[in-house]
Structure formats: structure tokens, C-alpha cells
mmCIF file of C-alpha atoms in Angstrom:
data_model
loop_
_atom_site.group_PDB
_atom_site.id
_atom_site.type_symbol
_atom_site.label_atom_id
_atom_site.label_comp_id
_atom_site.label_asym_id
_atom_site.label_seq_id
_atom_site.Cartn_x
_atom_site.Cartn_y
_atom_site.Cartn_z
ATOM 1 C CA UNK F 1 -3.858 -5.159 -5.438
ATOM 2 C CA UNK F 2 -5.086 -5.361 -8.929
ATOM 3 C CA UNK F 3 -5.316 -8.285 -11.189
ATOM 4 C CA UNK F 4 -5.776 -8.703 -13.954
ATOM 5 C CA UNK F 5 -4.874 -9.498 -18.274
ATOM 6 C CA UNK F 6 -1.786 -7.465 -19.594
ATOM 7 C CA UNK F 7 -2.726 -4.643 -21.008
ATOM 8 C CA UNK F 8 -6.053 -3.431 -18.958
ATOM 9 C CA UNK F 9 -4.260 -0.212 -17.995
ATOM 10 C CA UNK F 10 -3.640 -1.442 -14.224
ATOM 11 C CA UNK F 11 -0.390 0.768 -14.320
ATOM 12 C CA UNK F 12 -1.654 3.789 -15.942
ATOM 13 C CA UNK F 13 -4.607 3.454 -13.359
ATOM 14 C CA UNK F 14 -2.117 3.759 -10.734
ATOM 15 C CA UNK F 15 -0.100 6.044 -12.219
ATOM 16 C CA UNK F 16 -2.718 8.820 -12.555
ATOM 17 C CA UNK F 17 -3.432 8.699 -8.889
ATOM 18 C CA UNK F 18 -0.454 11.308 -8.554
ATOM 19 C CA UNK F 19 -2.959 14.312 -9.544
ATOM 20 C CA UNK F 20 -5.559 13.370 -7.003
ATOM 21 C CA UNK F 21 -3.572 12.483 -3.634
ATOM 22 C CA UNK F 22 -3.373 15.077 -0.837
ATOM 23 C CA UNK F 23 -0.231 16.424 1.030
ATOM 24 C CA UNK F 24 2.187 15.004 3.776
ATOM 25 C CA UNK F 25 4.792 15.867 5.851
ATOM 26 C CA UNK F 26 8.505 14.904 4.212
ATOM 27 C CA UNK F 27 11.984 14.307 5.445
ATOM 28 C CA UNK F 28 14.428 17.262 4.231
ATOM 29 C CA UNK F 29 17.506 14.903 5.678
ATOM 30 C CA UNK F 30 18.719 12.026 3.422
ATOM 31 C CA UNK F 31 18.143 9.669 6.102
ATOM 32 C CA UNK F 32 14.877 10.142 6.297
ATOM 33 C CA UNK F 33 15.092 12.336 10.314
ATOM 34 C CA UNK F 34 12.043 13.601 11.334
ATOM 35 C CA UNK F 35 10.933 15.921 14.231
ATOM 36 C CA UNK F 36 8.471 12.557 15.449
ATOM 37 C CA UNK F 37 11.684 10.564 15.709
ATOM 38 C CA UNK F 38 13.152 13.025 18.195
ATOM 39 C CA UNK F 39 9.692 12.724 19.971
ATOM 40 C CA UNK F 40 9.866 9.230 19.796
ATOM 41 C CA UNK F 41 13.636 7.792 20.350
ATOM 42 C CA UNK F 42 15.294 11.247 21.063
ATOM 43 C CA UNK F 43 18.700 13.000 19.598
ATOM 44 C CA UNK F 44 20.227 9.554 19.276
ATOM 45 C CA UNK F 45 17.042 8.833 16.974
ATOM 46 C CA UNK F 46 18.485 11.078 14.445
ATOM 47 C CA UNK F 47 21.947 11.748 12.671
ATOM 48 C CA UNK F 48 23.841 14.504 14.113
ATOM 49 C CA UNK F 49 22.901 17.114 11.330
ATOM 50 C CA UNK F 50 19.692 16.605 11.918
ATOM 51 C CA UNK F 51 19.711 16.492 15.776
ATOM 52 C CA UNK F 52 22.143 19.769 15.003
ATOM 53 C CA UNK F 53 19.798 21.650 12.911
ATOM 54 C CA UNK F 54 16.510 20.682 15.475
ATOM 55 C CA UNK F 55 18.622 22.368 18.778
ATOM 56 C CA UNK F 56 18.622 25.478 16.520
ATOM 57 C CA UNK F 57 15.077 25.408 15.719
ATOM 58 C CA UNK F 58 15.420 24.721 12.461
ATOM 59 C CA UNK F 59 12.829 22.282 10.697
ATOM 60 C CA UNK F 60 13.538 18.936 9.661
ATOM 61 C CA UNK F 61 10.372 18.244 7.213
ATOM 62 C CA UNK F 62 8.401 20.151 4.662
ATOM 63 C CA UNK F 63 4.395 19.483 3.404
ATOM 64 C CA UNK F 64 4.872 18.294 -0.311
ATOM 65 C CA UNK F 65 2.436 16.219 -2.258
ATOM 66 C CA UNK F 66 1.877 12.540 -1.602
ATOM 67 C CA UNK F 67 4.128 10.790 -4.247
ATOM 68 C CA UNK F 68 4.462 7.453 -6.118
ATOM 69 C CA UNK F 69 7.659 5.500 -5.573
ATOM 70 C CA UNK F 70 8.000 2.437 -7.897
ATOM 71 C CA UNK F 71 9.759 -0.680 -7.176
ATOM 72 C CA UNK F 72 11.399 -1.966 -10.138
ATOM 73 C CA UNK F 73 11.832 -5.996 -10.371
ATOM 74 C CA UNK F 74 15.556 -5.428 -10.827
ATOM 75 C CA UNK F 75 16.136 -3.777 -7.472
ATOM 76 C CA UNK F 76 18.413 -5.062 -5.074
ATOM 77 C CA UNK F 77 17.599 -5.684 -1.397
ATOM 78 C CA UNK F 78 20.500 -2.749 -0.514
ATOM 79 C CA UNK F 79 18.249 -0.549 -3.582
ATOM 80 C CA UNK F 80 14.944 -1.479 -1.741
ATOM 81 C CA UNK F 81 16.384 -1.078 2.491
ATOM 82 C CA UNK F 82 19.405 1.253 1.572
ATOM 83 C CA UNK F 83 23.001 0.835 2.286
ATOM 84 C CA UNK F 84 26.488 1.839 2.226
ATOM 85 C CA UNK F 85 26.942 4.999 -0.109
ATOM 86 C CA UNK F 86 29.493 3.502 -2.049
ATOM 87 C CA UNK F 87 30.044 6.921 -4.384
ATOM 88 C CA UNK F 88 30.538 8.368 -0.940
ATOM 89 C CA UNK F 89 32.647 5.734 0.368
ATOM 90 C CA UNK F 90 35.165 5.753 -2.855
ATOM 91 C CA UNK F 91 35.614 9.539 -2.864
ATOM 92 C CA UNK F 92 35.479 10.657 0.338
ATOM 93 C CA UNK F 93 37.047 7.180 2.037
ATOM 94 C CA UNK F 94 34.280 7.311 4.644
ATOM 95 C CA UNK F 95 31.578 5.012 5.054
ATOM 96 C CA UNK F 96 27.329 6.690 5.412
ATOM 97 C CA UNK F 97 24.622 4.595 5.226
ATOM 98 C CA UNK F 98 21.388 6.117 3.166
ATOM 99 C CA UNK F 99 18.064 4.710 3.213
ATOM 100 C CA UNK F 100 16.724 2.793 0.003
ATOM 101 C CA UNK F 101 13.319 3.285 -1.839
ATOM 102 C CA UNK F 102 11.321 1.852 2.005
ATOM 103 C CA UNK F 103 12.794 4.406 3.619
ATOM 104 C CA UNK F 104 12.238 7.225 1.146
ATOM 105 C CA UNK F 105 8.565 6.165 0.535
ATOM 106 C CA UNK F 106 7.746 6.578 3.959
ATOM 107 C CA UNK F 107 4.007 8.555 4.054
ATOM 108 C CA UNK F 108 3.974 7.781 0.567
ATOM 109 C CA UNK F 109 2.747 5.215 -1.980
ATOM 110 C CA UNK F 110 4.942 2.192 -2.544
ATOM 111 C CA UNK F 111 3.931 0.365 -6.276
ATOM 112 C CA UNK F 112 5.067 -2.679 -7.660
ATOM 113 C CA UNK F 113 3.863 -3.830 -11.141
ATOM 114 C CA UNK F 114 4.369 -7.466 -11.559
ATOM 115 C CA UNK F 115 4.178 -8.303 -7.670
ATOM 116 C CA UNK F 116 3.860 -11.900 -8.114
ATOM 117 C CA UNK F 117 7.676 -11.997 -9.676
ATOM 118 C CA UNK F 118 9.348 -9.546 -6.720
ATOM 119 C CA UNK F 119 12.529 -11.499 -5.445
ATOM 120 C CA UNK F 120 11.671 -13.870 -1.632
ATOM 121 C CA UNK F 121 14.384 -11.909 0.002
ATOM 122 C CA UNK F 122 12.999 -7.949 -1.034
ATOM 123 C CA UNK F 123 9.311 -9.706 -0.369
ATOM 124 C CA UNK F 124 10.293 -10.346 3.107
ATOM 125 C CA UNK F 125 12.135 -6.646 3.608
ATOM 126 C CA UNK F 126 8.835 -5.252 2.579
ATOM 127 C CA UNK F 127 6.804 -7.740 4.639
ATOM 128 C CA UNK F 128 8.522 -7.044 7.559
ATOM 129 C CA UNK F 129 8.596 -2.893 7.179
ATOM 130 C CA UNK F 130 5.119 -2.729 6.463
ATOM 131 C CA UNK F 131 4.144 -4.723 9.514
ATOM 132 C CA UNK F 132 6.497 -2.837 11.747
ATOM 133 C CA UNK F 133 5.927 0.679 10.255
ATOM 134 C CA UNK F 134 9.678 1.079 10.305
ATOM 135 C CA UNK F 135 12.814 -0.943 9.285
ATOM 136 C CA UNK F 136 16.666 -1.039 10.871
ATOM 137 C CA UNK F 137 19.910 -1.443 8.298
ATOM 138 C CA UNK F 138 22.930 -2.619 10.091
ATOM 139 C CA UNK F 139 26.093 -2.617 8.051
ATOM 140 C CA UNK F 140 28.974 -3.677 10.060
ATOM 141 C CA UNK F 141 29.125 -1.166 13.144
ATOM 142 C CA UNK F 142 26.764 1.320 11.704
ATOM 143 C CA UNK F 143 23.060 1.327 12.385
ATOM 144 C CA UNK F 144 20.016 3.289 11.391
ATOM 145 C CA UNK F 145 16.462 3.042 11.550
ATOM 146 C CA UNK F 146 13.931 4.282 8.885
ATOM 147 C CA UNK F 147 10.436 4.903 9.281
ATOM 148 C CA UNK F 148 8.414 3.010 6.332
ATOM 149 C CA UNK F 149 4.822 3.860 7.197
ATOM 150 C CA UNK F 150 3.347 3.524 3.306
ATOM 151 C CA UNK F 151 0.116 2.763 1.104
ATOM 152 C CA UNK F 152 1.398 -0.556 -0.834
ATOM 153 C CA UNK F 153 -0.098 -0.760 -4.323
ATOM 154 C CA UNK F 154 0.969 -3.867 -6.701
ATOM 155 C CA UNK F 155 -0.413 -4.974 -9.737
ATOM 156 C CA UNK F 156 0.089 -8.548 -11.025
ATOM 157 C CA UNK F 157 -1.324 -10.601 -14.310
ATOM 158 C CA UNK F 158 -2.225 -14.167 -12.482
ATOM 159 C CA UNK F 159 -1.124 -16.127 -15.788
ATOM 160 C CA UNK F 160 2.412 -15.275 -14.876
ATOM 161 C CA UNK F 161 2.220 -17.470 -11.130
ATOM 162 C CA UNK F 162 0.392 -16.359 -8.001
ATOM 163 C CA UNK F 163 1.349 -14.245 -5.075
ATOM 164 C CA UNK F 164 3.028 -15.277 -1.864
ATOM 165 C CA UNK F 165 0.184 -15.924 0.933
ATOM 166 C CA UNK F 166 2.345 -13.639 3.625
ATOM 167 C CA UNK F 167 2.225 -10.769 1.082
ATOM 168 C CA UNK F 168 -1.292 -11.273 -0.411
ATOM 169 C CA UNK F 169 -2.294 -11.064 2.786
ATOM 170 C CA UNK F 170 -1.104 -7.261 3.080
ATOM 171 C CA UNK F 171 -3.159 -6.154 0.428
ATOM 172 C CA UNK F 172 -6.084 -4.774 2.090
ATOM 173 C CA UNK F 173 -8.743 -4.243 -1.488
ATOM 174 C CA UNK F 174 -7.755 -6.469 -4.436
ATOM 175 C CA UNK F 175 -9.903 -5.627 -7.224
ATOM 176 C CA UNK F 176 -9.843 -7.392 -10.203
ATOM 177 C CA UNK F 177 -9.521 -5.454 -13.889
ATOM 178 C CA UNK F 178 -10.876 -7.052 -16.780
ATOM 179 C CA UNK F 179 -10.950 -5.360 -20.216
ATOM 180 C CA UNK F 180 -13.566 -3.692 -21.747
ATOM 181 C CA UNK F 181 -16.875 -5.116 -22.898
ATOM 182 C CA UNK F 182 -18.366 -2.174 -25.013
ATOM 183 C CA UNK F 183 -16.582 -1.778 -28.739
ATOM 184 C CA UNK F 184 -17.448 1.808 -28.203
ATOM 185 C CA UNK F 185 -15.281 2.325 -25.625
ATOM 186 C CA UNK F 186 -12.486 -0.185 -26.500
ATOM 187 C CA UNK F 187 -12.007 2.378 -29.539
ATOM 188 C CA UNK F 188 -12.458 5.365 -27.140
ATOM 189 C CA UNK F 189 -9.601 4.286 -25.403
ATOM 190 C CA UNK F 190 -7.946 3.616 -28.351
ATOM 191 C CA UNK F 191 -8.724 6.999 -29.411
ATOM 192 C CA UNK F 192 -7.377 8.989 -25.994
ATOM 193 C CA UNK F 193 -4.212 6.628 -25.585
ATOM 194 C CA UNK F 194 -2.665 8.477 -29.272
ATOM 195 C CA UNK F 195 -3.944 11.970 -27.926
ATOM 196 C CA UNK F 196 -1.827 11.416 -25.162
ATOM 197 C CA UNK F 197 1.187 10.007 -26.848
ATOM 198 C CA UNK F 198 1.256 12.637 -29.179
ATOM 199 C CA UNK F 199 0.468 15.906 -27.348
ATOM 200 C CA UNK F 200 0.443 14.456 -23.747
ATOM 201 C CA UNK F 201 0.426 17.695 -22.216
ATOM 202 C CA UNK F 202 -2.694 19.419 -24.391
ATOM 203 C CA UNK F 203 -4.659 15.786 -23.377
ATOM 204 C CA UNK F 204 -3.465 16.459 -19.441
ATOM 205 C CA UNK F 205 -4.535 20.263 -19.469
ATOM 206 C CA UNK F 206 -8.232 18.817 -21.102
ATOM 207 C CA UNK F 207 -8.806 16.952 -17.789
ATOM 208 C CA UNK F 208 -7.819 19.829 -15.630
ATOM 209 C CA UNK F 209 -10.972 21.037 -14.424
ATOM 210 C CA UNK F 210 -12.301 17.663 -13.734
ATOM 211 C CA UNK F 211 -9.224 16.212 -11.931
ATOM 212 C CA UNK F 212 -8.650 19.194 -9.733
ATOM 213 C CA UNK F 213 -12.552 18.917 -8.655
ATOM 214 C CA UNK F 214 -12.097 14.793 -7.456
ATOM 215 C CA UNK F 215 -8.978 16.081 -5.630
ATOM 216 C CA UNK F 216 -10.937 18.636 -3.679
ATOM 217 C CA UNK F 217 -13.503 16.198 -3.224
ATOM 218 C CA UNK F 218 -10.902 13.414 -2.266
ATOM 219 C CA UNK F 219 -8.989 15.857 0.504
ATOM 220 C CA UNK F 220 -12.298 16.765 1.959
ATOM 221 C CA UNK F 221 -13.387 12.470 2.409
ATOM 222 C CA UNK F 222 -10.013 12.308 4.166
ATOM 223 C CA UNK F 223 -10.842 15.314 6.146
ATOM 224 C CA UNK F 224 -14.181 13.819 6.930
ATOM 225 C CA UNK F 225 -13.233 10.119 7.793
ATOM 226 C CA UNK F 226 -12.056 10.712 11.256
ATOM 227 C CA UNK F 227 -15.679 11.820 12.735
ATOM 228 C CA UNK F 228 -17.144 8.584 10.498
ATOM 229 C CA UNK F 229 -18.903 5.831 12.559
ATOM 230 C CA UNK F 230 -20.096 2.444 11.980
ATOM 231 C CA UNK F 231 -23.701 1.923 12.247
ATOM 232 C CA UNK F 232 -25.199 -1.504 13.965
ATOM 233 C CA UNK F 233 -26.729 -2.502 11.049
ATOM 234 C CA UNK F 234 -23.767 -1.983 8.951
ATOM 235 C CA UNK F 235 -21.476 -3.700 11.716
ATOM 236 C CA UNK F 236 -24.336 -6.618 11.508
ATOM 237 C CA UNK F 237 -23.882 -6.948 7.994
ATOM 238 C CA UNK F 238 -20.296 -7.227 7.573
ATOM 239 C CA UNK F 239 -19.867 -9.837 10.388
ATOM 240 C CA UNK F 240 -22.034 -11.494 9.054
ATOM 241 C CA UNK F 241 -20.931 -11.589 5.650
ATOM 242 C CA UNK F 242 -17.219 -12.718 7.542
ATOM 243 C CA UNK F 243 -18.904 -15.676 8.996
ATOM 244 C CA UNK F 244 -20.716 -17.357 6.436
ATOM 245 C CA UNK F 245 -17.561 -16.854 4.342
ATOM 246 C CA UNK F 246 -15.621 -18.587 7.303
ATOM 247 C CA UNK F 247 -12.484 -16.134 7.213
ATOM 248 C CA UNK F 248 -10.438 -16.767 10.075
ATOM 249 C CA UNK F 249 -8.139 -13.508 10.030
ATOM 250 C CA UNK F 250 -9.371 -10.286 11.933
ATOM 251 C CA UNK F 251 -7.320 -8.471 8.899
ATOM 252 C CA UNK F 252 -11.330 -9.185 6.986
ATOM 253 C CA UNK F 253 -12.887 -7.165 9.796
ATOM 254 C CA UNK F 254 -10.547 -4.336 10.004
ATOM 255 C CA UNK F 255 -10.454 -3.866 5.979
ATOM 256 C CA UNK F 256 -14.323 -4.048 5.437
ATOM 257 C CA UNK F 257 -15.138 -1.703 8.304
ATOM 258 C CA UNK F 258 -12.428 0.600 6.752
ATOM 259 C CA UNK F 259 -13.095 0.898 3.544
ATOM 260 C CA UNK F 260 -16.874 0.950 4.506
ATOM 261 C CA UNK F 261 -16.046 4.339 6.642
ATOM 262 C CA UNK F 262 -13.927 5.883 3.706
ATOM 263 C CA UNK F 263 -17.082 4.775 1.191
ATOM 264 C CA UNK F 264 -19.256 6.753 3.437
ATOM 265 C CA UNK F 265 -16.682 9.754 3.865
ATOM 266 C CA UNK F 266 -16.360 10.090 0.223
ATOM 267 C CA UNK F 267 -20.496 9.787 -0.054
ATOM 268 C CA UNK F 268 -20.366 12.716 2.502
ATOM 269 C CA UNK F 269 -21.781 11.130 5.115
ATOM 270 C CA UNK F 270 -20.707 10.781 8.587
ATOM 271 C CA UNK F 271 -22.566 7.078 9.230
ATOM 272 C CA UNK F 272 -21.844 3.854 7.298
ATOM 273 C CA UNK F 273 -24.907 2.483 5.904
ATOM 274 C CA UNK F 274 -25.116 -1.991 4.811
ATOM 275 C CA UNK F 275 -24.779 0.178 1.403
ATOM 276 C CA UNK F 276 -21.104 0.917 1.804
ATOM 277 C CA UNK F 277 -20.318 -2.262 3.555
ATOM 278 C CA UNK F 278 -21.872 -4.105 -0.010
ATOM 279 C CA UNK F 279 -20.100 -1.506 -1.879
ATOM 280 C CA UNK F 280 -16.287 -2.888 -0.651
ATOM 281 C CA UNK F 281 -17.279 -6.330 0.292
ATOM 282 C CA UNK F 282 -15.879 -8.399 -3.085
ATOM 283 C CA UNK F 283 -12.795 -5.951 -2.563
ATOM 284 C CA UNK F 284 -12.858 -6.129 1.085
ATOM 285 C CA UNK F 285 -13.458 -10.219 0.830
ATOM 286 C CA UNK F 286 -12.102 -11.428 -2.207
ATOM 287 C CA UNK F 287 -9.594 -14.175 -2.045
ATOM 288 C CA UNK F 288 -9.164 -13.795 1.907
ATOM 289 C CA UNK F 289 -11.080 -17.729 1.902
ATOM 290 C CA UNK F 290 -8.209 -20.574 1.817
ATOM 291 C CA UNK F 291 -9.399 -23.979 1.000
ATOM 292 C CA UNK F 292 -5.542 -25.290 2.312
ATOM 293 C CA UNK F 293 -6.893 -23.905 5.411
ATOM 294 C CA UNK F 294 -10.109 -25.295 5.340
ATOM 295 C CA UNK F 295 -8.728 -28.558 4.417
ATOM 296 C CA UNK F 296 -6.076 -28.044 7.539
ATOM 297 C CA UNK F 297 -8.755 -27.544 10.071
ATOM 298 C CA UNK F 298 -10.823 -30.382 8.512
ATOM 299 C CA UNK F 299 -7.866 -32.744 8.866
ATOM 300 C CA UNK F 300 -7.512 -31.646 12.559
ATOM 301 C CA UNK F 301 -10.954 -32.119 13.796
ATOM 302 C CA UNK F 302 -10.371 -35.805 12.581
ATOM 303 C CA UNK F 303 -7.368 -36.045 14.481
ATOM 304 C CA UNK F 304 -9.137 -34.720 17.177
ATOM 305 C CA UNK F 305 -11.978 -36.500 17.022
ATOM 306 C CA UNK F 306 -10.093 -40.056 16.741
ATOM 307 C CA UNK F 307 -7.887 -38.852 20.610
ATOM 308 C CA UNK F 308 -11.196 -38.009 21.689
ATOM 309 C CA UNK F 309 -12.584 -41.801 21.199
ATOM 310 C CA UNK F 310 -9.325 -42.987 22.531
ATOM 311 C CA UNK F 311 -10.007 -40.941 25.828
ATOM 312 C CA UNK F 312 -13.213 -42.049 26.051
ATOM 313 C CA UNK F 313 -12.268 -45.652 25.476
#
């Protein structure tokens, strides 16, 4: 999640990822089949093309690039789960359901700019697919389940409202993006935002060299990560840091640790130092304390302190 002023480049930030992300495994069926949902639910997991086309050994996914999919703020739930094909529906007079932007970012990066605005009903679609891994559309007698395991990026300015706890709570790294300080480099942007707007592919083709190195480097961190380990002191260090901030979810734990092993992967290192755990901590960390909670428990212990006199009376 990044927050921060209009204008700080959060999108294009996000939007230049696409150079520098690694490869996946993609559906080839427009309802998003897979040979892992055969291994998973079996022929009835999949449409009957699909299940078809897998009995004649034929393959039902492809390696392609990770991609961006972007959520716009004008989507409709059926846009953002999928739907009835009405085009299909119309001309052909029969009814197909196809999966909506979840379904087809599945493996993939999911970004919303202006999080803090999305609709309660598409924030709760999106709530409930990333915490499953996988979403179900029923329309009428028709059924079908999509897979929706994805990276969720948003980007918010917190002048325009704040962001639901349940889905600020899925953001594992918030980070937040203030403008530039140094009047040389304010104009330096200035300077490479025309070269791009008026010969964007000359500008592109002068970063080649340098963003095809980070995506080498980036592909061989994600190679790396799996053999990564947490050292005690680093493991000391983060719970620790957990404690004396008194966050009660285990979410804290599990993003630190994380994000501590990918620091170290990336440093090319198979053991996290306390160095990569204070490298991600204020991303890790940031904003996971609630005073409402604090207040909550506070409030309790009174409660429970005034039964306990009553026992004891």
C-alpha cells in the first residue's frame, strides 16, 4: 500500500514494475481452467472444453510474464467477480458465465489507485477472494469457481478519507511516498517526465540495460528465497519489536519475517540478519497499532476488574 500526496508518482511507481516481474503459469481457457484444478476438484473442476482438451493431452496453461491488472473505481461487482456474458447471451440465446478482473488476475498483480474510495460491496468481493485464494459466482443455476491467488497493490492519498480496517489489514508493506526534498531532483524529474511524453519509447530503450539487469537480479532473489532462514537473533529482534509495539495480530509476525527473508534473498544471502528485519520494520509495522483497540481492551480490564471485586465480595 502506498500513501501518500497526489502527484508523488505512486502510480507510475507501480506501473513500471511490469519490466522487472518474473514469469507464471496462465489460464489459456476463458474461465480461468487450470491443470491444478483437475488435481484439485477433478473434471467437474473445469468446463467441459477444458476437461475435453486435458483427456487429449492437450495443455490448459502457458508461462507468460507476470502482468498488472488495474481495478478501475467505476467497475461493477459483475466487472470485478465476472458474470453472465450478456454479448453471448443476446446473440447466441445461451447463457456462459466468464470470470471478471479476480479471476483473470489470478498469479498476477491486482492494483487499485485510489483504494480508500473502492465501492463496500467490490471491497468485500476482494476481501473475501484474497483470503480464500479463490472465489465462486453463482448466477441462477450456473456455478463456477475461480482461482484468485494475487499480489494486491493499492495506492491511496489519505486527504481523500482513510481505508477500511478489514482491507488495510491485507496490505502486508505500506510505505509511505512523500515528494522530493532536493530542487535538483524535483527538476530532474521534471526533466525525464517530458522525455518520456515526447519520445516515450527512445526514454524506455535508455533504461534498457539497467532494467533488464534488476530483473535478472530480481528472478534470481525469488529463486533464492525458498532455501532463506531466519536467524535467532533476527527472530529475537522482530518479536521483540512486535511486543513493545503491542500488535495483537500474528499477520505482524508473518509480514516482518517475510519481507525480512526476501531482504536477505535479494542481498544474496541465505540467513536473515537484525539488518533486514530493521530494513522492513516501519513497512512491516506501520499502522498495524490501533488505539480503538487499545482503548477496547482498556475498557475491558475495567469491566473485568469491577466482576472481579464483586466475586470477591
Amino acid at each position: 500500500l502506498l500513501i501518500g500526496p497526489r502527484g508523488t508518482a505512486k502510480t507510475t511507481a507501480v506501473r513500471s514494475l511490469t519490466d522487472l516481474l518474473p514469469t507464471v503459469k496462465h489460464s489459456l481457457c476463458v474461465n480461468g481452467c487450470t491443470e491444478e484444478m483437475i488435481e484439485q476438484l477433478g473434471m467437474d473442476g473445469v468446463c467441459l472444453e477444458c476437461a475435453t482438451k486435458f483427456g487429449h493431452g492437450e495443455a490448459l496453461t502457458a508461462v507468460d510474464k507476470v502482468r498488472i491488472f488495474e481495478l478501475p473505481l467505476n467497475a461493477r461487482l459483475d466487472d470485478v467477480v465476472g458474470g453472465i456474458n450478456e454479448r453471448v447471451a443476446l446473440e447466441q440465446n445461451r447463457v456462459r458465465l466468464e470470470r471478471g478482473i479476480l479471476g483473470h488476475a489470478d498469479r498476477h498483480i491486482l492494483y487499485i489507485d485510489e483504494v480508500n474510495l473502492l465501492d463496500d460491496a467490490i471491497t468485500d468481493a476482494i476481501l473475501d477472494a484474497a483470503a480464500q485464494g479463490h472465489y465462486t459466482v453463482r448466477r441462477g443455476p450456473l456455478k463456477m469457481t475461480y482461482n484468485a491467488r494475487l499480489m494486491l497493490i493499492g495506492s491511496m492519498n489519505p486527504e481523500e478519507g482513510r481505508l477500511r480496517p478489514q482491507l488495510m489489514d491485507r496490505f502486508g508493506l505500506r510505505a509511505v511516498v512523500r515528494g522530493l526534498d532536493d530542487p535538483a531532483l524535483r527538476y530532474q524529474a521534471y526533466e525525464r517526465a517530458m522525455a518520456y511524453k515526447h519520445r516515450p519509447e527512445l526514454f524506455a530503450a535508455s533504461f534498457a540495460e539497467g532494467t533488464l539487469a534488476l530483473a535478472e537480479e530480481i528472478q534470481q532473489a525469488r529463486d533464492r528465497l525458498p532455501q532463506v532462514t531466519v536467524s535467532d537473533a533476527a527472530r529475537e529482534l522482530g518479536l521483540k519489536l512486535v511486543r513493545q509495539l503491542a500488535i495483537d495480530s500474528n499477520r505482524a509476525e508473518i509480514t516482518l519475517f517475510e519481507a525480512a527473508r526476501a531482504h536477505a534473498a535479494a542481498d544474496e544471502r541465505h540467513e536473515t540478519l537484525p539488518e533486514d528485519v530493521q530494513a522492513v520494520a516501519l513497512l512491516a509495522l506501520r499502522q498495524r497499532q490501533s488505539p480503538q483497540l487499545a482503548r477496547f481492551f482498556a475498557d475491558q480490564e475495567e469491566e473485568d476488574a469491577v466482576l472481579t471485586a464483586v466475586f470477591k465480595a
